[in-house]
Coordinates of C-alpha atoms in Angstrom, one line a residue:
X1 CA 3.3 35.4 -30.9
X2 CA 5.7 33.9 -28.3
X3 CA 4.3 32.6 -25.0
X4 CA 6.0 33.5 -21.8
X5 CA 7.2 30.4 -19.8
X6 CA 5.0 29.6 -16.8
X7 CA 6.2 31.0 -13.6
X8 CA 6.5 29.0 -10.3
X9 CA 3.3 30.7 -9.1
X10 CA 1.5 29.7 -12.3
X11 CA 2.6 26.1 -12.0
X12 CA 1.6 26.0 -8.4
X13 CA -1.9 27.4 -9.0
X14 CA -2.5 25.1 -12.0
X15 CA -1.4 22.1 -10.0
X16 CA -3.6 23.0 -7.0
X17 CA -6.6 23.7 -9.3
X18 CA -6.3 20.2 -10.8
X19 CA -5.8 18.5 -7.4
X20 CA -8.7 20.3 -5.8
X21 CA -11.1 19.0 -8.4
X22 CA -10.3 15.4 -7.5
X23 CA -10.3 15.7 -3.7
X24 CA -13.3 15.4 -1.5
X25 CA -15.0 12.6 -3.5
X26 CA -16.2 9.8 -1.2
X27 CA -14.5 6.5 -2.3
X28 CA -17.4 4.2 -2.2
X29 CA -15.7 1.7 -4.4
X30 CA -12.7 1.4 -2.1
X31 CA -14.9 1.0 1.0
X32 CA -16.8 -1.8 -0.7
X33 CA -13.5 -3.3 -1.9
X34 CA -12.0 -3.4 1.6
X35 CA -15.0 -4.9 3.3
X36 CA -16.1 -7.3 0.6
X37 CA -12.6 -8.5 -0.1
X38 CA -12.1 -9.4 3.6
X39 CA -15.5 -11.2 3.5
X40 CA -14.3 -13.2 0.4
X41 CA -11.1 -14.2 2.1
X42 CA -12.9 -15.2 5.3
X43 CA -15.4 -17.3 3.4
X44 CA -12.7 -19.4 1.9
X45 CA -12.3 -21.3 5.2
X46 CA -15.8 -22.8 5.3
X47 CA -15.9 -23.1 1.5
X48 CA -12.7 -25.2 1.5
X49 CA -13.1 -27.1 4.8
X50 CA -16.9 -27.7 4.7
X51 CA -18.3 -27.0 1.3
X52 CA -15.7 -28.8 -0.8
X53 CA -14.1 -25.9 -2.7
X54 CA -10.9 -27.4 -4.1
X55 CA -7.9 -26.3 -2.0
X56 CA -6.0 -25.2 -5.2
X57 CA -8.8 -22.9 -6.0
X58 CA -8.9 -21.5 -2.5
X59 CA -5.2 -20.9 -2.7
X60 CA -5.5 -18.9 -5.9
X61 CA -8.4 -16.9 -4.6
X62 CA -6.5 -16.2 -1.3
X63 CA -3.4 -15.0 -3.2
X64 CA -5.5 -12.5 -5.1
X65 CA -7.7 -11.5 -2.1
X66 CA -4.8 -10.9 0.2
X67 CA -2.9 -9.0 -2.5
X68 CA -5.9 -6.7 -2.7
X69 CA -6.1 -6.1 1.0
X70 CA -3.6 -3.3 1.5
X71 CA -5.0 -0.4 -0.7
X72 CA -8.3 0.1 1.1
X73 CA -6.4 0.6 4.3
X74 CA -4.1 3.0 2.4
X75 CA -7.1 5.2 1.7
X76 CA -8.0 5.0 5.4
X77 CA -4.4 5.9 6.5
X78 CA -4.8 9.2 4.6
X79 CA -8.3 9.7 6.0
X80 CA -9.7 9.8 2.5
X81 CA -12.9 8.0 3.6
X82 CA -13.5 10.4 6.4
X83 CA -11.3 12.7 8.5
X84 CA -11.2 12.7 12.4
X85 CA -14.3 14.4 13.7
X86 CA -16.4 13.7 10.7
X87 CA -19.5 11.5 10.9
X88 CA -18.1 8.6 9.0
X89 CA -14.6 8.5 10.6
X90 CA -15.6 5.2 12.2
X91 CA -16.0 3.7 8.7
X92 CA -12.6 5.0 7.8
X93 CA -11.0 3.3 10.8
X94 CA -13.1 0.1 10.3
X95 CA -11.9 -0.3 6.7
X96 CA -8.3 0.4 7.8
X97 CA -8.3 -2.2 10.5
X98 CA -10.4 -5.0 8.9
X99 CA -8.8 -4.9 5.4
X100 CA -5.3 -5.5 6.8
X101 CA -6.2 -8.5 9.0
X102 CA -5.2 -11.1 6.3
X103 CA -1.8 -9.4 5.9
X104 CA -1.3 -9.6 9.7
X105 CA -0.4 -5.9 9.6
X106 CA -1.7 -3.8 12.4
X107 CA -3.4 -0.7 11.1
X108 CA -1.8 1.7 13.7
X109 CA 1.7 0.5 12.7
X110 CA 0.9 0.7 9.0
X111 CA -0.3 4.2 9.4
X112 CA 2.7 5.5 11.3
X113 CA 5.1 3.7 9.0
X114 CA 3.4 5.0 5.9
X115 CA 3.3 8.6 7.1
X116 CA 7.1 8.4 7.8
X117 CA 7.5 7.1 4.2
X118 CA 5.8 10.3 2.9
X119 CA 7.8 12.6 5.1
X120 CA 11.2 11.1 4.2
X121 CA 10.6 9.4 0.8
X122 CA 13.8 7.7 -0.5
X123 CA 15.9 8.8 2.5
X124 CA 18.0 5.7 3.2
X125 CA 18.0 6.4 6.9
X126 CA 14.5 7.7 7.6
X127 CA 12.2 6.2 4.9
X128 CA 11.0 2.8 6.1
X129 CA 10.2 1.7 2.5
X130 CA 13.8 2.4 1.4
X131 CA 14.6 -1.2 2.4
X132 CA 12.7 -2.3 -0.7
X133 CA 15.2 -0.5 -3.0
X134 CA 16.7 -2.8 -5.6
X135 CA 18.6 -2.8 -8.9
X136 CA 15.8 -4.4 -11.0
X137 CA 12.6 -6.4 -10.9
X138 CA 14.0 -9.8 -9.9
X139 CA 16.2 -8.1 -7.3
X140 CA 13.1 -6.3 -6.0
X141 CA 11.3 -9.7 -5.6
X142 CA 14.3 -11.2 -3.8
X143 CA 14.7 -8.1 -1.6
X144 CA 11.0 -8.5 -0.5
X145 CA 11.6 -12.1 0.5
X146 CA 14.9 -11.3 2.1
X147 CA 13.4 -8.5 4.2
X148 CA 11.0 -10.9 5.9
X149 CA 13.8 -13.0 7.3
X150 CA 14.5 -12.8 11.1
X151 CA 17.6 -10.6 11.0
X152 CA 16.7 -8.6 7.9
X153 CA 17.0 -4.8 7.7
X154 CA 13.4 -4.4 6.5
X155 CA 10.1 -6.1 7.3
X156 CA 9.1 -6.2 11.0
X157 CA 12.6 -4.9 12.0
X158 CA 12.3 -1.6 10.1
X159 CA 8.8 -1.2 11.6
X160 CA 10.2 -1.7 15.1
X161 CA 13.0 0.8 14.5
X162 CA 10.6 3.3 13.1
X163 CA 8.3 3.1 16.1
X164 CA 11.2 3.6 18.5
X165 CA 12.6 6.5 16.5
X166 CA 9.4 8.4 16.4
X167 CA 8.6 7.8 20.0
X168 CA 5.7 5.3 19.6
X169 CA 7.2 2.0 20.9
X170 CA 3.9 1.2 22.7
X171 CA 2.2 0.6 19.3
X172 CA 4.5 -2.4 18.8
X173 CA 2.2 -4.3 21.1
X174 CA -0.3 -4.3 18.2
X175 CA 2.3 -6.2 16.2
X176 CA 2.9 -8.7 19.0
X177 CA -0.9 -9.4 19.4
X178 CA -1.4 -9.7 15.6
X179 CA 1.6 -12.1 15.1
X180 CA 0.6 -14.1 18.2
X181 CA -3.0 -14.5 17.0
X182 CA -1.8 -15.4 13.5
X183 CA 0.5 -18.2 14.6
X184 CA -1.9 -19.5 17.3
X185 CA -4.6 -19.9 14.6
X186 CA -2.2 -21.6 12.3
X187 CA -1.1 -24.0 15.1
X188 CA -4.7 -24.8 16.1
X189 CA -5.7 -25.5 12.5
X190 CA -2.7 -27.7 12.0
X191 CA -3.3 -29.5 15.3
X192 CA -6.8 -30.3 14.2
X193 CA -5.8 -31.7 10.8
X194 CA -6.0 -28.6 8.7
X195 CA -2.3 -27.9 8.2
X196 CA -2.6 -27.7 4.4
X197 CA -5.6 -25.4 4.6
X198 CA -3.8 -23.1 7.0
X199 CA -0.7 -23.0 4.8
X200 CA -2.5 -22.5 1.5
X201 CA -5.3 -20.1 2.5
X202 CA -3.3 -17.9 4.8
X203 CA 0.4 -18.5 5.3
X204 CA 1.7 -18.9 1.7
X205 CA -0.8 -16.5 0.1
X206 CA 0.2 -13.8 2.6
X207 CA 3.8 -14.1 1.6
X208 CA 2.9 -14.0 -2.1
X209 CA 0.8 -10.9 -1.4
X210 CA 3.5 -9.2 0.5
X211 CA 5.9 -9.7 -2.3
X212 CA 3.4 -8.4 -4.9
X213 CA 2.5 -5.4 -2.8
X214 CA 6.0 -4.4 -2.0
X215 CA 7.0 -4.8 -5.6
X216 CA 4.3 -2.4 -6.9
X217 CA 3.8 -0.1 -4.0
X218 CA 7.4 0.3 -2.7
X219 CA 9.8 -0.6 -5.4
X220 CA 8.3 0.3 -8.8
X221 CA 7.1 3.8 -8.2
X222 CA 10.3 4.9 -6.5
X223 CA 13.0 3.1 -8.4
X224 CA 16.0 3.9 -8.3
X225 CA 15.1 5.5 -4.9
X226 CA 17.9 8.0 -4.9
X227 CA 16.0 11.3 -5.4
X228 CA 14.5 12.8 -2.3
X229 CA 12.9 15.9 -3.8
X230 CA 9.2 16.5 -4.0
X231 CA 8.9 16.2 -7.7
X232 CA 11.6 13.6 -8.2
X233 CA 11.0 11.0 -5.4
X234 CA 8.3 9.2 -7.3
X235 CA 8.0 8.3 -11.0
X236 CA 5.3 7.3 -13.5
X237 CA 5.9 3.9 -15.0
X238 CA 4.1 1.5 -17.4
X239 CA 3.3 -1.8 -15.7
X240 CA 3.6 -4.9 -17.8
X241 CA 0.1 -6.0 -17.1
X242 CA -1.5 -2.6 -16.9
X243 CA -2.7 -0.2 -14.3
X244 CA -5.3 -2.5 -12.8
X245 CA -2.7 -5.3 -12.2
X246 CA -0.3 -2.7 -10.7
X247 CA -3.1 -1.6 -8.4
X248 CA -3.1 1.9 -9.8
X249 CA 0.6 2.5 -9.0
X250 CA 1.5 3.7 -12.5
X251 CA 0.2 7.1 -11.3
X252 CA 1.5 6.9 -7.8
X253 CA 3.4 10.1 -8.2
X254 CA 0.1 12.0 -8.1
X255 CA -0.6 10.4 -4.7
X256 CA 2.8 11.5 -3.3
X257 CA 2.1 15.1 -4.5
X258 CA -1.5 15.1 -3.3
X259 CA -2.2 12.3 -0.8
X260 CA -5.8 13.3 -0.4
X261 CA -6.8 12.4 -4.0
X262 CA -8.6 9.1 -3.9
X263 CA -6.9 6.1 -5.6
X264 CA -9.6 5.7 -8.2
X265 CA -9.2 9.3 -9.4
X266 CA -5.3 9.4 -9.7
X267 CA -5.3 8.4 -13.4
X268 CA -7.7 11.2 -14.3
X269 CA -5.8 13.6 -12.1
X270 CA -2.5 12.6 -13.8
X271 CA -3.9 13.1 -17.3
X272 CA -5.0 16.7 -16.4
X273 CA -1.7 17.4 -14.5
X274 CA 0.7 15.9 -17.0
X275 CA 1.9 19.1 -18.6
X276 CA 2.5 20.6 -15.2
X277 CA 4.4 17.5 -14.0
X278 CA 6.6 17.6 -17.2
X279 CA 7.3 21.3 -16.5
X280 CA 8.2 20.4 -13.0
X281 CA 10.7 17.8 -14.3
X282 CA 8.8 14.7 -13.0
X283 CA 9.8 11.4 -14.5
X284 CA 6.8 10.5 -16.6
X285 CA 8.7 9.3 -19.7
X286 CA 7.3 5.7 -19.5
X287 CA 3.8 7.0 -19.5

């Protein structure tokens, strides 16, 4: 007996059914991740300066900690912890603001830039993350470093252009305050004899983390960043060091299709949704 191919309505309903089963789950792990991770990074300062933790160990821990600081805020950006008007929305915003402090990335700017990325994914003129597009892994790493240079197309410059384009230039004050506080703290530490600690607990680990985050969150899931369609703008890929090391980005296409699904549930949602995604023509060949 031959089966009739699924219609557009069938695919839509099946996809929505899977997505609905994974939404609405409170992300306790991510909330703890964001707050505990920030506390770990903060504790490195007295541990290294006062308690005698070797600076090389502090540097390695700081690199890991700051690399892990973006994703909890990403859950908050999409109000997955709690929506506006709900009792725990304050916790959503607390996680969003606090977890990003080591990255020196203002939460309000991060939210507005990320929403524009979702609206215009892979559009070279409107997607702020398109500045991460590169021909391959090494080029992607170089592009991340290049974008943090003063006259680069990406980095702070693309955030500034985006805020102006969407009519929110006042939010740029957050960036001025964050950058000002960051460099003031580094200067005061250096002035008081802690230049190496400042460099190896914050300045350099932050740059390592930005490269790592932009590689896995901006470049890898969207490469080659030419398709702007809903089912083609994000791909499934197999990371060399696994899903944990890629911070769950192997299944990032699920997030772009259904941003309200918590990060920790995207692998399970993908496994249930895979036949639907294949029927939709999504790039899941590596998975």
